[in-house]
Coordinates of C-alpha atoms and ligand atoms in Angstrom, one line a residue:
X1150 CA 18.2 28.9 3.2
X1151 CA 21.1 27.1 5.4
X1152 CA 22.1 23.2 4.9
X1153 CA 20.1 21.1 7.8
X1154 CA 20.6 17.5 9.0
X1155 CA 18.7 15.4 10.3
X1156 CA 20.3 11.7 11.5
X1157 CA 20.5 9.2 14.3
X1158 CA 20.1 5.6 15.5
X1159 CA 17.8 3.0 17.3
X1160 CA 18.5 2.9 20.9
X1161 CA 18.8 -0.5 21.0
X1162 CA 22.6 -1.0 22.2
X1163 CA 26.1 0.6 22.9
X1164 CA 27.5 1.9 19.7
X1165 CA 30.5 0.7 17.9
X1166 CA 33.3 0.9 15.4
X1167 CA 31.5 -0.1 12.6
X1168 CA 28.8 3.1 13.9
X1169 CA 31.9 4.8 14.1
X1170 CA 33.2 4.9 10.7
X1171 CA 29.9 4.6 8.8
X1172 CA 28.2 7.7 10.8
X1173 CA 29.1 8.9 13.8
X1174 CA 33.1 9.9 12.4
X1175 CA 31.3 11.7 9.8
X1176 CA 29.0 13.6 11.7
X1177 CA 31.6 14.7 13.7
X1178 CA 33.5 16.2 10.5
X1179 CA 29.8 17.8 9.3
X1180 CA 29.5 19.6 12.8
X1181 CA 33.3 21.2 12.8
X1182 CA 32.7 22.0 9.0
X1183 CA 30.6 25.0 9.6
X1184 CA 28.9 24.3 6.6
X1185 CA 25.1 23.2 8.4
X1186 CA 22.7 26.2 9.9
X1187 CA 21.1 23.3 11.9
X1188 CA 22.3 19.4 12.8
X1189 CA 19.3 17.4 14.8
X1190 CA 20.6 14.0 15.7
X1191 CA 18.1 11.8 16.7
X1192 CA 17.6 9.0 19.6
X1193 CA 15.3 6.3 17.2
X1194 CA 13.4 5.3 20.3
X1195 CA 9.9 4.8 19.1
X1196 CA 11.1 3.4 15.6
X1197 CA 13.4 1.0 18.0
X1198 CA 10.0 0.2 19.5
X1199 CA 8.4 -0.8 16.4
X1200 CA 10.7 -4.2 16.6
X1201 CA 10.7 -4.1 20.3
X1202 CA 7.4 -3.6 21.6
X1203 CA 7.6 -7.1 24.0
X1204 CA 11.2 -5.2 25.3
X1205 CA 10.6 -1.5 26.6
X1206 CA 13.4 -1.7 28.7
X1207 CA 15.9 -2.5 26.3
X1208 CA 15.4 0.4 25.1
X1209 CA 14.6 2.7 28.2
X1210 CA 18.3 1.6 29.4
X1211 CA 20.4 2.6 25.8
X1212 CA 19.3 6.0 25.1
X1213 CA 21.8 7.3 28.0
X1214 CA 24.3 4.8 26.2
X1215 CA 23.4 6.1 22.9
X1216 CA 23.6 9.7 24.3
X1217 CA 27.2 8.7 26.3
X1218 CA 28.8 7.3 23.3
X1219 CA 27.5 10.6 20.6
X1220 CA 29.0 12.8 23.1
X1221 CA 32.4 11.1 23.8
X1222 CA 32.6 11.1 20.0
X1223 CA 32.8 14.6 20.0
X1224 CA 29.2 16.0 18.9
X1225 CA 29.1 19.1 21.0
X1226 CA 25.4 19.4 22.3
X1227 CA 26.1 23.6 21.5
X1228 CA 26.3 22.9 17.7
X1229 CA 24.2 19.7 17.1
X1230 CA 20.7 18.9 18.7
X1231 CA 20.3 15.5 20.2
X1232 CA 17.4 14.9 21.0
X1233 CA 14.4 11.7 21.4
X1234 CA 11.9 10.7 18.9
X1235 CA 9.1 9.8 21.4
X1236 CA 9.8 13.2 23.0
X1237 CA 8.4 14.8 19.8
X1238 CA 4.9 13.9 19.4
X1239 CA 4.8 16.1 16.1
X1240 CA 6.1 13.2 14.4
X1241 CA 3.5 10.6 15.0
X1242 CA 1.1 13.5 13.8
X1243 CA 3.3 14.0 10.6
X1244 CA 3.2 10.2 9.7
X1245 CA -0.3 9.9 10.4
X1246 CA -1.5 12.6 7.5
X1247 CA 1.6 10.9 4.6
X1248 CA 0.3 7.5 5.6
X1249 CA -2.7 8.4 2.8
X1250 CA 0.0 9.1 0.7
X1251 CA 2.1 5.6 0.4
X1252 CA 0.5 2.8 -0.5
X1253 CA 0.8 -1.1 1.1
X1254 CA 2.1 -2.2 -2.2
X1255 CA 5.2 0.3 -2.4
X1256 CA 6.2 -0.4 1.3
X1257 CA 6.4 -4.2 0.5
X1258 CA 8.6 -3.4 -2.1
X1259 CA 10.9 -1.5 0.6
X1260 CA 14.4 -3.7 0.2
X1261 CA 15.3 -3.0 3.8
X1262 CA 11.9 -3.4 5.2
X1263 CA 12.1 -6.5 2.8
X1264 CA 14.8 -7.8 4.5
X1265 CA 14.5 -7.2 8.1
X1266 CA 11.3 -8.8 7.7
X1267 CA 13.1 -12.2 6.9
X1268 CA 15.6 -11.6 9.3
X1269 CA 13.3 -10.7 12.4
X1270 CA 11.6 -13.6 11.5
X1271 CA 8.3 -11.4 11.2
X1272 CA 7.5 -13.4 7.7
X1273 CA 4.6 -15.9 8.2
X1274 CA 6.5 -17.8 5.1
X1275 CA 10.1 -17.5 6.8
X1276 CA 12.5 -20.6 6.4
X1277 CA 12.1 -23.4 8.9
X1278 CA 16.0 -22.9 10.8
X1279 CA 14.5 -19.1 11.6
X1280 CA 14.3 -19.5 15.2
X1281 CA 12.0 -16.9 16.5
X1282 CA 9.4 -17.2 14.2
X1283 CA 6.5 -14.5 15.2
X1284 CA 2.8 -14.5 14.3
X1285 CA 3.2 -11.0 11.7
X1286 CA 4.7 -8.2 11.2
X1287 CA 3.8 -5.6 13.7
X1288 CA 1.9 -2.7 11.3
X1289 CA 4.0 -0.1 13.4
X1290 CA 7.1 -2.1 12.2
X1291 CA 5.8 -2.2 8.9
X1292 CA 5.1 1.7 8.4
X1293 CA 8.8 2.3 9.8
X1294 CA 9.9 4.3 6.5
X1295 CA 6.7 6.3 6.9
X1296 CA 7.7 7.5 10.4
X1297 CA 11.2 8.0 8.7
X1298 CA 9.8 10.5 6.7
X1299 CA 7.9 12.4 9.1
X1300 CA 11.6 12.2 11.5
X1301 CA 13.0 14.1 7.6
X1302 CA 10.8 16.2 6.7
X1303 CA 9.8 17.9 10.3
X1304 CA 13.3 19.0 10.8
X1305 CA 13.1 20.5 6.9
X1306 CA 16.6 18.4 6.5
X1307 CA 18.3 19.0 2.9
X1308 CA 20.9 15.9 3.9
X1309 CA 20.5 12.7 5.3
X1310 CA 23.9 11.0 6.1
X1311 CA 23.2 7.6 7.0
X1312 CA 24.8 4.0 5.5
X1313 CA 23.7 2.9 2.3
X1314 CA 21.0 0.0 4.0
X1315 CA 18.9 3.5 4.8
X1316 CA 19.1 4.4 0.9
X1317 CA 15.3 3.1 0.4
X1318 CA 14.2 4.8 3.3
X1319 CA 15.7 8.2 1.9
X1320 CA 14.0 7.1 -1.5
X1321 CA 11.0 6.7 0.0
X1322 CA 11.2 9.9 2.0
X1323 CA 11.5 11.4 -1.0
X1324 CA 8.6 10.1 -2.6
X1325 CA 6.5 11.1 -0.2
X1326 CA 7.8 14.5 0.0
X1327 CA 7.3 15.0 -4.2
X1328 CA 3.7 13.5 -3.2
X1329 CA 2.8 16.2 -0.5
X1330 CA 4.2 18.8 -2.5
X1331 CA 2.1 18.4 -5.7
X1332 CA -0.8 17.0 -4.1
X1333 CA -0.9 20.4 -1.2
X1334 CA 1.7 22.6 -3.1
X1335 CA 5.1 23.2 -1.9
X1336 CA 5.6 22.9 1.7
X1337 CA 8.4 19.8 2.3
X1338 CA 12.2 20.8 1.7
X1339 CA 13.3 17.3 -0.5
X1340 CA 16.0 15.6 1.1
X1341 CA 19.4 14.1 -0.3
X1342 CA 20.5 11.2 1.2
X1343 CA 24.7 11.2 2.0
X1344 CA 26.8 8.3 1.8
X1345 CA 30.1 7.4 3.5
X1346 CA 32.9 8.1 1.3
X1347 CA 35.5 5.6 2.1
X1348 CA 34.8 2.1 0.7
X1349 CA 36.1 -0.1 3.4
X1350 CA 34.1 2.5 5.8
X1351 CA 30.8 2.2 4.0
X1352 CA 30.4 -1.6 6.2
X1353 CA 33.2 -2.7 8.6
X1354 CA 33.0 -6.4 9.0
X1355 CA 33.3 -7.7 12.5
X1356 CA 35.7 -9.1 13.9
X1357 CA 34.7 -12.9 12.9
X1358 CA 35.1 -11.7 9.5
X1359 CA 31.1 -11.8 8.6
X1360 CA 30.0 -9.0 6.6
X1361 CA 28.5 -6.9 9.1
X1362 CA 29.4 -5.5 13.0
X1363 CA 26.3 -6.3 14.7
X1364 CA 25.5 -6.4 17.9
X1365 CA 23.1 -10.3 17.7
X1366 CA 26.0 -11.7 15.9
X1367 CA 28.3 -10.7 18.8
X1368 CA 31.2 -9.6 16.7
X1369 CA 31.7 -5.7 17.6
X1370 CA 34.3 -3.7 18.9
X1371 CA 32.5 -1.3 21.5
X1372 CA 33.5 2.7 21.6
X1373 CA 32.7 1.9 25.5
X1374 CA 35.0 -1.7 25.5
X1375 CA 38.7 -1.4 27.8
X1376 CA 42.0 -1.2 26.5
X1377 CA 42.3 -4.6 27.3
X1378 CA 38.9 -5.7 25.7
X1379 CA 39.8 -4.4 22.4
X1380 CA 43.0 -6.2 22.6
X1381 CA 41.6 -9.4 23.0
X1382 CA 38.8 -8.7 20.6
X1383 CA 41.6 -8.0 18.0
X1384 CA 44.1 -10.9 18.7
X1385 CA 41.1 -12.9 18.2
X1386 CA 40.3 -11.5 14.9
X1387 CA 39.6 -13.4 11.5
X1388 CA 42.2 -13.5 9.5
X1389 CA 43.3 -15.4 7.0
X1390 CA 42.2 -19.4 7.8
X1391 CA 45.0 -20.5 4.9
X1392 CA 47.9 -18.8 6.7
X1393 CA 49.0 -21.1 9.3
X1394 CA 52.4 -20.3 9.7
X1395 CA 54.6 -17.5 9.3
X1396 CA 56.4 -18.5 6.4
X1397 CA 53.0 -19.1 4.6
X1398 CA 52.0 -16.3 2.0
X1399 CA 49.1 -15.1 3.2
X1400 CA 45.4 -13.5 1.3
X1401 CA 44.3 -9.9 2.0
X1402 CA 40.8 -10.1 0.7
X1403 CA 38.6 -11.1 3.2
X1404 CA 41.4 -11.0 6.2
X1405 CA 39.5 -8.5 8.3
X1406 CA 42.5 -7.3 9.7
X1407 CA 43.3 -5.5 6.6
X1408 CA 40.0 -4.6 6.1
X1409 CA 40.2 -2.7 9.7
X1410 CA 43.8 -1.0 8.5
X1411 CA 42.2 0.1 5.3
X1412 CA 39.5 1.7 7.4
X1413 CA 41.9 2.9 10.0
X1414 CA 45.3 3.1 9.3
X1415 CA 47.2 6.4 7.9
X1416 CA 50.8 7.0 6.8
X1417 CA 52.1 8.5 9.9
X1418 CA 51.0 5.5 11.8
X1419 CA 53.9 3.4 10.3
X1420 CA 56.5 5.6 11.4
X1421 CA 54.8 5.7 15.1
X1422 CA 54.1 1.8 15.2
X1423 CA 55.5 -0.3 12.8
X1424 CA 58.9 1.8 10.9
X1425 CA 59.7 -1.6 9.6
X1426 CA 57.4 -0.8 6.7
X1427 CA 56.6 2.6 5.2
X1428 CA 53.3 2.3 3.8
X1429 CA 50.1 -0.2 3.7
X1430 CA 50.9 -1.4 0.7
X1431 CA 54.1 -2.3 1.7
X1432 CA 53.0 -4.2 4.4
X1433 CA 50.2 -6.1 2.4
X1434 CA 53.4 -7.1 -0.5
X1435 CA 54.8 -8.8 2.8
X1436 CA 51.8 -10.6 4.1
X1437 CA 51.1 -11.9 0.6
X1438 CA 54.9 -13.0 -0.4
X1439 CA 55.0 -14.9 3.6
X1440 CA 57.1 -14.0 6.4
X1441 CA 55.0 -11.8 7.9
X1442 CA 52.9 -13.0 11.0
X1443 CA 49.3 -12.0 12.2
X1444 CA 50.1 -11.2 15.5
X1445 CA 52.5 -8.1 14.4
X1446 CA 50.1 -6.8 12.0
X1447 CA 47.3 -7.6 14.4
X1448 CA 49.4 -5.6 17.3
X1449 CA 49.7 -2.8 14.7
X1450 CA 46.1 -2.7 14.4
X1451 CA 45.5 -2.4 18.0
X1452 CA 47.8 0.1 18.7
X1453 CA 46.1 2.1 15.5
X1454 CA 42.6 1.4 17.5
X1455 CA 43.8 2.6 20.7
X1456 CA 45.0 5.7 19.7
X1457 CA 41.5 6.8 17.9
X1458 CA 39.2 5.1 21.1
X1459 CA 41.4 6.1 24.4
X1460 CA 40.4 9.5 24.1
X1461 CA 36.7 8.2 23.5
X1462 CA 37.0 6.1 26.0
X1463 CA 38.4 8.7 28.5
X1464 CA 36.0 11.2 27.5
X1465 CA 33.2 8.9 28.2
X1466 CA 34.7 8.1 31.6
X1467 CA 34.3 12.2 32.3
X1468 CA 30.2 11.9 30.9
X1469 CA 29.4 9.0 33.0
X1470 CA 29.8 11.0 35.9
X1471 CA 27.2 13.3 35.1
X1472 CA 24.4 11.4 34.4
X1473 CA 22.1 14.1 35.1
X1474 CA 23.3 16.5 32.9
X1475 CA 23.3 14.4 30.3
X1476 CA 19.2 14.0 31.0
X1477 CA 19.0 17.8 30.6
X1478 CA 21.0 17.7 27.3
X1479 CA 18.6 15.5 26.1
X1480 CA 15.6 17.3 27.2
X1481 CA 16.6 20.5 26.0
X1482 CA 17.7 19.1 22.5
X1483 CA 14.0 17.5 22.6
X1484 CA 12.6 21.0 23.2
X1485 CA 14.5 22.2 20.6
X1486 CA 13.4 19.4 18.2
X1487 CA 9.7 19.9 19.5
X1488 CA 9.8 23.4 18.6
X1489 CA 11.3 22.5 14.8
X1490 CA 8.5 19.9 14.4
X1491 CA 5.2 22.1 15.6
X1492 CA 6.4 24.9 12.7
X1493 CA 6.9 22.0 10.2
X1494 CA 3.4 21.0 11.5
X1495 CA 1.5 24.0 10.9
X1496 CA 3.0 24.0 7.8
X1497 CA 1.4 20.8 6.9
X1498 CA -1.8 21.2 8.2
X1499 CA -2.5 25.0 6.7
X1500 CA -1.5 22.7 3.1
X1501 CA -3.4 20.4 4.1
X1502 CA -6.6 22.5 4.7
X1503 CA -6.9 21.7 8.1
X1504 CA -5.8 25.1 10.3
X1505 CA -9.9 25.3 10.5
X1506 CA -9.6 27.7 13.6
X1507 CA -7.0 30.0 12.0
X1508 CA -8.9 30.2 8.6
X1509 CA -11.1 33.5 9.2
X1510 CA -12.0 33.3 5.5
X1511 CA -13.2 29.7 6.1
X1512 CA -15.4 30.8 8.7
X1513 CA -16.8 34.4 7.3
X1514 CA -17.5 32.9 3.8
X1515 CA -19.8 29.6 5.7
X1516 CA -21.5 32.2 7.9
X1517 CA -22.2 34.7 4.9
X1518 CA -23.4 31.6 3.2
X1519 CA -25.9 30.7 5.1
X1520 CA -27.2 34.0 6.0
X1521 CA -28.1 34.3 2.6
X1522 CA -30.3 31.1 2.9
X1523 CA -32.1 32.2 6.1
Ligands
LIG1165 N1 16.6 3.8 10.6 C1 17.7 4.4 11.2 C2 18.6 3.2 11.7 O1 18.1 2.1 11.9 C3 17.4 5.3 12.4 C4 16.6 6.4 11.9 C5 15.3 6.7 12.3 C6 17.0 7.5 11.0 N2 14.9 7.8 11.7 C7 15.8 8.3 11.0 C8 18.1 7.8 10.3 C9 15.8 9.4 10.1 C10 18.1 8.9 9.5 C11 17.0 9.7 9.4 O2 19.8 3.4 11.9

């Protein structure tokens, strides 16, 4: 049996760098490998629901930016399924029936659940400065891995690529699956969960230098952003707060601008842009002994960026015009998907003993029964 993956993301905004390098670079590479019978990328729409319940349209309006940006990337709707969650009601079926098989107990001890519990200010115990404190945590939001395992399992995917904040959701996916299968007997493919190689790729910073590109903290670089917004995003960046003038040697941990060219940068990019130098450690020796300003390493970086997003951005300029086609990519993908998910399903329910109608033994041994007791 081939390799299959399964992936994707919430619908909740336009994509960026930092989706770029963790996933969306990768998945890219996966689909011109060869290597997968089947890729399924997924639009999250009803997990972005379960966090966004009070704000439909949010996420009615980003699944064509969602879609926009995994196309301009390069995923080639021939090779890799797109498709929407809430288009395949199989799923909600799927997490319905594993739902008996987690307990409350082991989704509470979910890290990321954990987390974005605290930081969605869901927590009935959160910190006083949380802003947005809300009542609970919305069961839906709660059960999220569940449905996570049911978005795995139903597309029988043997790899997961996704960043390492998804690592409990694979582990729990898992769980369940070693559940099913020795509770109803072998019927879920296991999945393995694959990581982004590069270390500086596994989290790009943003641009203010805080661990994490995220859309609420307003410090991304946008696949979708112009020429000139990128530029100004990038002079703009943090750097180093100690290196105030040229002369001054200057720190590369934690200058984000570094971060970015460890990310980004290649060897031939020094003999395009910057021949001054012949390699990124060269450069770095520089910055640290002083003499070497932001602004030229920061132009560097742009030109770097420009290279890998103007043909992104270009190809998105071609997509956007064909809006409609897009909306039949994404309803054929979602037939596709459906059609995955309803064999997965019969699976399921014939292990689960519930296929009463297609059980003829089921119904010839009752019958025979109670002739017997006539
Ligand atoms: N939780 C993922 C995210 O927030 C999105 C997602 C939903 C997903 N279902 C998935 C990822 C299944 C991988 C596999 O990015």
């Amino acid at each position: 049996m081939g390799k299959v993956i399964l992936t994707g993301d919430r619908p909740t905004g336009k994509l960026h760098l930092g989706h770029f390098v963790g996933s969306l670079s990768r998945r890219v590479e996966l689909q011109e490998s060869g290597l997968y019978e089947k890729i399924f990328i997924m639009i999250a729409d009803a997990q972005a629901l379960t966090d966004n319940a009070d704000n439909p349209d949010k996420v009615r309006e980003n699944i064509i930016e969602v879609a926009l940006d995994y196309l301009s990337c390069g995923i080639d709707p021939e090779r890799s399924t797109i498709f929407i969650q809430s288009q395949v009601p199989e799923l909600c079926e799927l997490a319905f029936y594993y739902m008996n098989l987690v307990t409350v107990q082991r989704l509470q001890r979910n890290p990321t659940v954990k987390a974005e519990i605290q930081l969605r200010g869901f927590s009935d115990n959160g910190s006083e400065e949380e802003t947005q404190q809300r009542p609970g945590t919305p069961v839906g939001f709660f059960t999220y891995p569940i449905s996570q395992a049911s978005d795995i399992t139903a597309f029988r995917a043997t790899t997961v690529p996704v960043g390492d904040d998804q690592e409990p959701m694979i582990e729990q996916t898992r769980e369940i699956v070693h559940k099913f299968n020795s509770v109803y007997g072998q019927t879920l493919v296991m999945p393995e969960i694959m990581l982004p190689e590069n270390c500086a790729c596994l989290r790009l910073p943003g641009t203010d230098g805080k661990a994490k590109m995220s859309k609420s903290l307003g410090n991304c670089i946008y696949l979708s952003d112009t020429s000139e917004e990128v530029r100004k995003k990038i002079m703009s960046m943090y750097t180093d707060p100690g290196h105030l003038r040229v002369e001054d040697p200057g720190k590369i941990e934690g200058n984000t601008v570094f971060t970015y060219l460890d990310a980004f940068c290649r060897e031939e990019h020094f003999a395009k842009y910057l021949p001054d130098y012949e390699s990124l450690d060269a450069l770095k020796a520089h910055y640290r002994r002083g003499g070497l300003g932001d602004v030229k390493v920061k132009k560097f970086l742009y030109a770097i960026l420009e290279e890998l997003l103007a043909p992104i951005r270009e190809r998105r300029r071609m997509y956007e015009q064909d809006i409609e086609g897009i909306y039949r990519i994404l309803r054929l993908g979602s037939e596709r998907a459906r059609r995955e998910a309803a064999s997965t399903l019969a699976d399921v329910r014939r292990a689960m003993r519930i296929d009463y109608f297609d059980d003829a033994e089921l119904i010839a041994r009752q019958a025979e029964n109670y002739k017997n007791t006539k």
